[in-house]
Amino acid sequence: MVKPTETIEIQNVVASTGIGQELDLEALATDIPGADFNPDNFPGLVYRTQDPKAAALIFRSGKIVCTGASSTEEVHGALDIVFEKLQGLGIPVGDDPEITVQNIVSSADLGYSLNLNALAIGLGLEDVEYEPEQFPGLVYRMDDPEVVILLFGSGKIVITGGKTPEDATVGVEKMTERIDELGLAG
């Protein structure tokens, strides 16, 4: 049987950085081919990289958010492309802008179905949100690591809020231990 930790896949890495100066997004939108700027819909300029596949949200303040990457390496690769584009336009970026991972969203499969009603009671109502008429999953807030785990009746889970890939692994390990302790493993 495959261990749930072996099924973990990173779905999205969100990271932020900045270049420490204001930007003229209208000018950038015309100077960077493929950039999308529609201030009526979104206050930032959106630039999508193809390899690695990610989106950089560039704001007037000089802050940049990268989303859609499937690893921290891809985040750095996508932001390097953005930094090169800005430098190519004569915008100073700095030697090594600090990139901070804000959130990693991962998924995994426990390999068995779950009784979410029993799990909600067993995990304790103070750390659980479960309203099946509102959302088909159970939301469990874990303290260490500080992640939120969404559990579905199918045994599929989503781990969000982590800052490192290890947070997802530890979260899944602790969650499966807890489910085993409660005697609710399928």
CSV table of C-alpha atoms in Angstrom, one decimal:
chain,number,residue,atom,x,y,z
A,1,MET,CA,0.0,0.0,0.0
A,2,VAL,CA,1.2,3.5,-0.9
A,3,LYS,CA,1.8,5.7,2.1
A,4,PRO,CA,-0.2,9.0,2.1
A,5,THR,CA,3.0,11.0,2.3
A,6,GLU,CA,4.2,9.4,-1.0
A,7,THR,CA,1.1,10.8,-2.7
A,8,ILE,CA,1.8,14.5,-1.8
A,9,GLU,CA,1.9,16.8,-4.8
A,10,ILE,CA,2.5,20.5,-4.6
A,11,GLN,CA,-0.3,22.3,-6.5
A,12,ASN,CA,0.6,25.9,-6.0
A,13,VAL,CA,3.4,28.0,-4.4
A,14,VAL,CA,2.7,31.6,-3.6
A,15,ALA,CA,5.7,33.9,-2.8
A,16,SER,CA,6.3,37.6,-2.6
A,17,THR,CA,9.2,39.9,-3.2
A,18,GLY,CA,9.7,43.6,-4.1
A,19,ILE,CA,12.1,45.9,-5.9
A,20,GLY,CA,11.8,48.8,-3.5
A,21,GLN,CA,10.5,51.4,-5.9
A,22,GLU,CA,7.2,52.5,-7.5
A,23,LEU,CA,6.4,51.3,-11.0
A,24,ASP,CA,4.4,52.8,-13.9
A,25,LEU,CA,2.2,49.8,-14.7
A,26,GLU,CA,0.7,51.5,-17.8
A,27,ALA,CA,4.2,51.9,-19.3
A,28,LEU,CA,5.2,48.3,-18.3
A,29,ALA,CA,2.1,46.9,-19.9
A,30,THR,CA,3.2,48.3,-23.2
A,31,ASP,CA,6.9,47.5,-22.8
A,32,ILE,CA,6.6,43.9,-21.7
A,33,PRO,CA,5.0,41.7,-24.4
A,34,GLY,CA,2.3,39.5,-23.0
A,35,ALA,CA,1.7,41.5,-19.9
A,36,ASP,CA,-1.9,42.1,-19.0
A,37,PHE,CA,-3.0,45.2,-17.2
A,38,ASN,CA,-6.7,46.0,-16.7
A,39,PRO,CA,-7.0,48.3,-13.6
A,40,ASP,CA,-10.8,48.1,-13.7
A,41,ASN,CA,-10.5,44.3,-12.9
A,42,PHE,CA,-7.3,44.0,-10.9
A,43,PRO,CA,-4.9,46.7,-9.5
A,44,GLY,CA,-1.8,44.8,-10.6
A,45,LEU,CA,-0.1,43.9,-13.9
A,46,VAL,CA,-0.2,40.2,-14.6
A,47,TYR,CA,2.8,38.7,-16.4
A,48,ARG,CA,2.7,34.9,-17.1
A,49,THR,CA,5.9,32.9,-17.6
A,50,GLN,CA,5.7,29.7,-19.7
A,51,ASP,CA,8.8,27.9,-18.4
A,52,PRO,CA,8.4,27.6,-15.5
A,53,LYS,CA,4.7,28.1,-15.7
A,54,ALA,CA,3.7,30.8,-13.2
A,55,ALA,CA,2.1,34.2,-12.9
A,56,ALA,CA,3.7,37.3,-11.5
A,57,LEU,CA,1.4,39.9,-10.1
A,58,ILE,CA,3.3,43.2,-10.3
A,59,PHE,CA,1.9,46.2,-8.3
A,60,ARG,CA,2.5,49.9,-8.5
A,61,SER,CA,4.3,49.8,-5.1
A,62,GLY,CA,7.0,47.6,-6.6
A,63,LYS,CA,5.7,44.5,-4.7
A,64,ILE,CA,5.5,41.4,-6.7
A,65,VAL,CA,3.6,38.2,-5.9
A,66,CYS,CA,4.3,35.0,-7.8
A,67,THR,CA,1.6,32.3,-7.9
A,68,GLY,CA,0.9,29.1,-9.8
A,69,ALA,CA,4.4,27.6,-9.5
A,70,SER,CA,4.6,24.0,-8.4
A,71,SER,CA,7.9,24.3,-6.5
A,72,THR,CA,10.0,26.9,-4.8
A,73,GLU,CA,12.6,26.4,-7.6
A,74,GLU,CA,10.0,27.4,-10.1
A,75,VAL,CA,9.1,30.5,-8.1
A,76,HIS,CA,12.7,31.6,-8.2
A,77,GLY,CA,12.9,30.8,-12.0
A,78,ALA,CA,9.8,32.8,-12.8
A,79,LEU,CA,10.8,35.8,-10.7
A,80,ASP,CA,14.3,35.7,-12.3
A,81,ILE,CA,12.6,36.1,-15.6
A,82,VAL,CA,10.5,39.0,-14.3
A,83,PHE,CA,13.6,40.7,-12.8
A,84,GLU,CA,15.5,40.3,-16.1
A,85,LYS,CA,12.5,41.9,-18.0
A,86,LEU,CA,12.5,44.9,-15.6
A,87,GLN,CA,16.3,45.3,-15.7
A,88,GLY,CA,16.1,45.1,-19.5
A,89,LEU,CA,13.8,48.2,-19.3
A,90,GLY,CA,16.3,50.0,-17.2
A,91,ILE,CA,14.5,49.4,-13.9
A,92,PRO,CA,17.0,48.6,-11.1
A,93,VAL,CA,16.1,45.5,-9.3
A,94,GLY,CA,18.9,45.0,-6.8
A,95,ASP,CA,21.4,42.2,-6.6
A,96,ASP,CA,19.3,39.5,-4.9
A,97,PRO,CA,15.8,40.6,-3.9
A,98,GLU,CA,14.5,38.6,-1.0
A,99,ILE,CA,11.8,36.1,-2.0
A,100,THR,CA,9.4,35.0,0.8
A,101,VAL,CA,7.2,31.9,0.4
A,102,GLN,CA,3.7,32.8,1.7
A,103,ASN,CA,1.8,29.6,1.1
A,104,ILE,CA,2.2,26.2,-0.3
A,105,VAL,CA,-0.9,24.3,-1.3
A,106,SER,CA,-0.5,20.5,-1.6
A,107,SER,CA,-2.8,17.5,-2.2
A,108,ALA,CA,-2.5,13.9,-1.0
A,109,ASP,CA,-4.6,10.8,-0.9
A,110,LEU,CA,-5.0,8.8,2.3
A,111,GLY,CA,-6.0,5.7,0.2
A,112,TYR,CA,-9.2,5.1,2.1
A,113,SER,CA,-12.5,6.8,2.5
A,114,LEU,CA,-13.4,8.8,5.7
A,115,ASN,CA,-16.4,9.2,7.9
A,116,LEU,CA,-16.3,13.0,8.2
A,117,ASN,CA,-19.0,13.1,10.9
A,118,ALA,CA,-17.1,10.7,13.2
A,119,LEU,CA,-13.8,12.5,12.4
A,120,ALA,CA,-15.3,15.9,13.3
A,121,ILE,CA,-16.3,14.6,16.7
A,122,GLY,CA,-13.1,12.7,17.2
A,123,LEU,CA,-10.8,15.6,16.3
A,124,GLY,CA,-12.5,18.0,18.7
A,125,LEU,CA,-14.8,20.8,17.6
A,126,GLU,CA,-12.4,23.6,18.7
A,127,ASP,CA,-10.0,22.8,15.7
A,128,VAL,CA,-12.6,21.7,13.2
A,129,GLU,CA,-15.1,23.3,10.9
A,130,TYR,CA,-17.5,20.9,9.3
A,131,GLU,CA,-20.7,22.1,7.7
A,132,PRO,CA,-21.5,19.6,5.0
A,133,GLU,CA,-24.5,21.6,3.7
A,134,GLN,CA,-22.0,24.5,3.1
A,135,PHE,CA,-18.8,22.7,2.0
A,136,PRO,CA,-18.3,18.9,1.4
A,137,GLY,CA,-15.0,18.8,3.3
A,138,LEU,CA,-13.9,19.0,6.9
A,139,VAL,CA,-11.5,21.8,7.7
A,140,TYR,CA,-8.9,21.0,10.4
A,141,ARG,CA,-6.6,23.7,11.7
A,142,MET,CA,-3.3,22.2,12.9
A,143,ASP,CA,-0.9,24.1,15.2
A,144,ASP,CA,2.4,22.3,14.5
A,145,PRO,CA,3.0,22.6,11.7
A,146,GLU,CA,0.7,25.6,11.2
A,147,VAL,CA,-1.3,24.3,8.3
A,148,VAL,CA,-5.0,23.9,7.4
A,149,ILE,CA,-6.0,20.4,6.2
A,150,LEU,CA,-9.2,19.9,4.2
A,151,LEU,CA,-10.3,16.3,4.4
A,152,PHE,CA,-12.9,14.8,2.0
A,153,GLY,CA,-15.0,11.7,2.3
A,154,SER,CA,-13.1,10.2,-0.6
A,155,GLY,CA,-9.9,10.2,1.4
A,156,LYS,CA,-8.4,13.0,-0.7
A,157,ILE,CA,-6.9,15.9,1.3
A,158,VAL,CA,-5.6,19.4,0.6
A,159,ILE,CA,-2.9,20.9,2.8
A,160,THR,CA,-2.6,24.7,2.8
A,161,GLY,CA,-0.8,27.4,4.7
A,162,GLY,CA,2.6,25.7,4.8
A,163,LYS,CA,5.8,27.6,4.1
A,164,THR,CA,7.9,24.6,3.2
A,165,PRO,CA,7.2,21.3,1.4
A,166,GLU,CA,8.1,19.6,4.7
A,167,ASP,CA,5.1,21.3,6.4
A,168,ALA,CA,2.8,19.2,4.1
A,169,THR,CA,4.6,16.0,4.9
A,170,VAL,CA,4.6,16.5,8.6
A,171,GLY,CA,0.9,17.6,8.4
A,172,VAL,CA,-0.1,14.5,6.5
A,173,GLU,CA,1.9,12.2,8.9
A,174,LYS,CA,0.3,13.8,12.0
A,175,MET,CA,-3.2,13.7,10.4
A,176,THR,CA,-2.9,10.0,9.5
A,177,GLU,CA,-1.6,9.2,13.0
A,178,ARG,CA,-4.6,11.0,14.5
A,179,ILE,CA,-7.1,9.2,12.3
A,180,ASP,CA,-5.4,5.9,13.2
A,181,GLU,CA,-5.6,6.7,17.0
A,182,LEU,CA,-9.3,7.5,16.6
A,183,GLY,CA,-9.8,4.1,14.8
A,184,LEU,CA,-11.2,5.8,11.7
A,185,ALA,CA,-8.7,4.6,9.1
A,186,GLY,CA,-10.6,2.9,6.4
